[in-house]
PDB file of C-alpha atoms in Angstrom:
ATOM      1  CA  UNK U   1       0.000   0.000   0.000  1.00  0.00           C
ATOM      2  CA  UNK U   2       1.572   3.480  -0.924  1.00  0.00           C
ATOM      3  CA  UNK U   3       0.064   6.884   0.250  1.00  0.00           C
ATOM      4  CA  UNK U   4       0.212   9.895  -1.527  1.00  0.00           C
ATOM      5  CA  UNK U   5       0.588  13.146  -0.313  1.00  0.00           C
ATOM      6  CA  UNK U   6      -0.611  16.141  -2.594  1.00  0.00           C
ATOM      7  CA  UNK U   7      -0.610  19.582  -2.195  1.00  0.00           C
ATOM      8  CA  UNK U   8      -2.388  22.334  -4.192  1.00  0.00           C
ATOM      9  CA  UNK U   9      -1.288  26.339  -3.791  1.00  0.00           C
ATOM     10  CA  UNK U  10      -3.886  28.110  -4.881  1.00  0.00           C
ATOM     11  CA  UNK U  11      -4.323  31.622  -5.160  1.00  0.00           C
ATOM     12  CA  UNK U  12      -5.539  33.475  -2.311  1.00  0.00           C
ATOM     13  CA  UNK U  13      -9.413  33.800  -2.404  1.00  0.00           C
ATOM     14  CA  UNK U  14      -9.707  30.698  -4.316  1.00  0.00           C
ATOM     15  CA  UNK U  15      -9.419  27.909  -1.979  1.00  0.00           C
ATOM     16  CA  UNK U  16     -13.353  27.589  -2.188  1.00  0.00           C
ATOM     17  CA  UNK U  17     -13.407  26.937  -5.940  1.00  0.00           C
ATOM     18  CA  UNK U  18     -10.856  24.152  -5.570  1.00  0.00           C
ATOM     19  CA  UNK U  19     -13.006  22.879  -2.742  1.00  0.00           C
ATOM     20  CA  UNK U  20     -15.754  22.693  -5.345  1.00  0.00           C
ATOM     21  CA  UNK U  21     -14.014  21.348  -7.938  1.00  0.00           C
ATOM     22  CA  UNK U  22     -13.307  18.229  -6.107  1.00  0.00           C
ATOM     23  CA  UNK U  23     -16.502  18.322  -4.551  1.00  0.00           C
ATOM     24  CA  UNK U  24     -18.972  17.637  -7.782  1.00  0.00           C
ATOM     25  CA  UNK U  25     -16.669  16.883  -9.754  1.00  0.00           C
ATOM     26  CA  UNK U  26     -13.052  15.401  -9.493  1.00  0.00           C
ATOM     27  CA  UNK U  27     -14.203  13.016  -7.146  1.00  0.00           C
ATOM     28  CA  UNK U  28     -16.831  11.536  -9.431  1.00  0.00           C
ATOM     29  CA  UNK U  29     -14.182  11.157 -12.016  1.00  0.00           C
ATOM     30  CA  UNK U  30     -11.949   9.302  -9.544  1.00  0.00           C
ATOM     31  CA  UNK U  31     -14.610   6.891  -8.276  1.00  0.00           C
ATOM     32  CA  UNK U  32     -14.781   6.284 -11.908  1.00  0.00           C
ATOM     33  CA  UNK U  33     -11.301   5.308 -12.434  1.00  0.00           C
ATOM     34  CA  UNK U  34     -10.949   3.713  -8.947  1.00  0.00           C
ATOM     35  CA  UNK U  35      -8.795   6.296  -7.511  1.00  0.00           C
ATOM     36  CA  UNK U  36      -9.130   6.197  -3.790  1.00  0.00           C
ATOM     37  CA  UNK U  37      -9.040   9.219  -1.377  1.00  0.00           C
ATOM     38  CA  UNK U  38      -7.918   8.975   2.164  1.00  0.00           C
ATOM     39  CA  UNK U  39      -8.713  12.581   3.404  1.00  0.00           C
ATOM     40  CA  UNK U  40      -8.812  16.314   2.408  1.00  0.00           C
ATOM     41  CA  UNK U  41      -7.249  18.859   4.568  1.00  0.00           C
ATOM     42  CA  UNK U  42      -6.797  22.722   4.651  1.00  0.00           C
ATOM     43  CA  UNK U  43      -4.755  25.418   7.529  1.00  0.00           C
ATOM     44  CA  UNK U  44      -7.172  27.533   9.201  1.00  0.00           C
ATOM     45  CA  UNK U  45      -4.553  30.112  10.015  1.00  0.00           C
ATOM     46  CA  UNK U  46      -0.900  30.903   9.296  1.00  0.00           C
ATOM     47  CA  UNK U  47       0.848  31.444   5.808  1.00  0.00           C
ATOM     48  CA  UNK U  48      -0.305  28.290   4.240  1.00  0.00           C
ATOM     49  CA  UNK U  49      -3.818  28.875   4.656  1.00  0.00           C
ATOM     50  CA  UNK U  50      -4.182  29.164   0.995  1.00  0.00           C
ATOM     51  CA  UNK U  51      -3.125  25.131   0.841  1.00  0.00           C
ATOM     52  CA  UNK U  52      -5.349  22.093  -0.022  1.00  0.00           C
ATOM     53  CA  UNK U  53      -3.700  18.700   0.982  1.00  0.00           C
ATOM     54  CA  UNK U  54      -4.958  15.835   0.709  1.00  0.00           C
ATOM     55  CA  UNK U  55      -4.084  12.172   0.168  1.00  0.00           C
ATOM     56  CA  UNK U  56      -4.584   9.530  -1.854  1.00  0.00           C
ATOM     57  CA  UNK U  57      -4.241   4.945  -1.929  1.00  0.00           C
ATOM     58  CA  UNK U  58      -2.439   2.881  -4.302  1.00  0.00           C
ATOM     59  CA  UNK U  59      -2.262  -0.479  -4.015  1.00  0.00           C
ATOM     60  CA  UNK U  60       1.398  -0.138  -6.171  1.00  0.00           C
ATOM     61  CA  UNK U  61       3.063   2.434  -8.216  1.00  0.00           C
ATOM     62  CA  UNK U  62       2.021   0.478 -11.041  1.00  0.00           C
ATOM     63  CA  UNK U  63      -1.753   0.731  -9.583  1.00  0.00           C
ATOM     64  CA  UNK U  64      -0.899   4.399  -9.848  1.00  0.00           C
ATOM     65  CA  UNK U  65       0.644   4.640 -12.784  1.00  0.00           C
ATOM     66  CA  UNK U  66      -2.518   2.908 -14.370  1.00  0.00           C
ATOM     67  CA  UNK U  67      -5.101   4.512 -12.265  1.00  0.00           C
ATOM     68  CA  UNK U  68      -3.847   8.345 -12.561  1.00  0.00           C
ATOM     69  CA  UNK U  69      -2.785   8.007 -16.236  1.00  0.00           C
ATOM     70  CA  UNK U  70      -6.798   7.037 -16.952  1.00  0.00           C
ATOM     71  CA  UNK U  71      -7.497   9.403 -15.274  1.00  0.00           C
ATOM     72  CA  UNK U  72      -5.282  11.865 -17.009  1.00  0.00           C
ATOM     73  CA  UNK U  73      -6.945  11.079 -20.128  1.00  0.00           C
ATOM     74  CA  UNK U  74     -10.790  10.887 -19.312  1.00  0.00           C
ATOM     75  CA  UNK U  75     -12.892  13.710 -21.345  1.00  0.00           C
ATOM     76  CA  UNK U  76     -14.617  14.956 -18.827  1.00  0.00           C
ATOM     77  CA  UNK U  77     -11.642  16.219 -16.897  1.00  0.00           C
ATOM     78  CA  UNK U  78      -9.714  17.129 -19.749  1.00  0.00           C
ATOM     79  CA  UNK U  79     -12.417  19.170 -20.861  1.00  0.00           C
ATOM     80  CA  UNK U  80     -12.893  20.816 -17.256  1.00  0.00           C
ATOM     81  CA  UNK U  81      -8.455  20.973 -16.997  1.00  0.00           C
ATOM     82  CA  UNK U  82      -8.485  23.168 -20.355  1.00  0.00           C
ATOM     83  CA  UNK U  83     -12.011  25.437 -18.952  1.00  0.00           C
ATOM     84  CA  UNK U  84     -10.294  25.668 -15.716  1.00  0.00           C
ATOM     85  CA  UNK U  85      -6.650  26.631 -17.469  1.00  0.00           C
ATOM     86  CA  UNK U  86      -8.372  29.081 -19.815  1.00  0.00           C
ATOM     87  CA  UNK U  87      -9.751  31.052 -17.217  1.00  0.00           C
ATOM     88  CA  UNK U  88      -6.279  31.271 -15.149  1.00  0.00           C
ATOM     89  CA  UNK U  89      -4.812  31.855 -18.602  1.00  0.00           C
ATOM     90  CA  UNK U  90      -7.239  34.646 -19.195  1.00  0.00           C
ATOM     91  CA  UNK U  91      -6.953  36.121 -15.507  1.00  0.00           C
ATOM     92  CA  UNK U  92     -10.609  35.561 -14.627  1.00  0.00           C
ATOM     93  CA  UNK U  93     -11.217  36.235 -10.905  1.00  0.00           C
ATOM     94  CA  UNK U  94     -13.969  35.183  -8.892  1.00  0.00           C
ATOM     95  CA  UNK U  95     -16.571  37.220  -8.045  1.00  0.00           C
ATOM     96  CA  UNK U  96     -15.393  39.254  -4.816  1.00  0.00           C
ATOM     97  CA  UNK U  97     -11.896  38.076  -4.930  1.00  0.00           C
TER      98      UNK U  97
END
């Protein structure tokens, strides 16, 4: 069994749209590719409270390898990487931030 720790930086004011990404749906495209979560974390205070850890379960690196790499390639994420990418690209801000 292997663990992965991740860690996403994401701009200040944006944490919440991350959150929501995963939310409805990342984790849909996981459970579709049998990616398995162990937890989602974020800092409440201090200078990394911009941060989004969380963790994931592989059974090998070659469970990895197979299960991230499908994952990689599925249309529906593609197609939300490149929406999500564009907007960065295009500096769209959030409402508020």
């Amino acid at each position: 069994m292997i663990h992965e720790l991740r860690i996403y930086h994401c701009t200040p004011g944006r944490i919440g749209d991350v959150n929501n990404r995963f939310a409805n749906v990342t984790l849909k495209i996981w459970e579709k590719h049998g990616i398995r979560q162990v937890g989602f974390w974020t800092v409440l205070i201090g200078p990394s409270n911009h941060a989004l850890y969380y963790m994931l379960e592989w059974e090998s690196l070659a469970d990895r390898e197979k299960r991230w790499n499908a994952f990689a390639a599925d249309p529906a994420w593609r197609a939300l990487k490149a929406a999500t990418d564009a907007l960065r690209r295009a500096g769209v801000r959030r409402p508020g931030s």
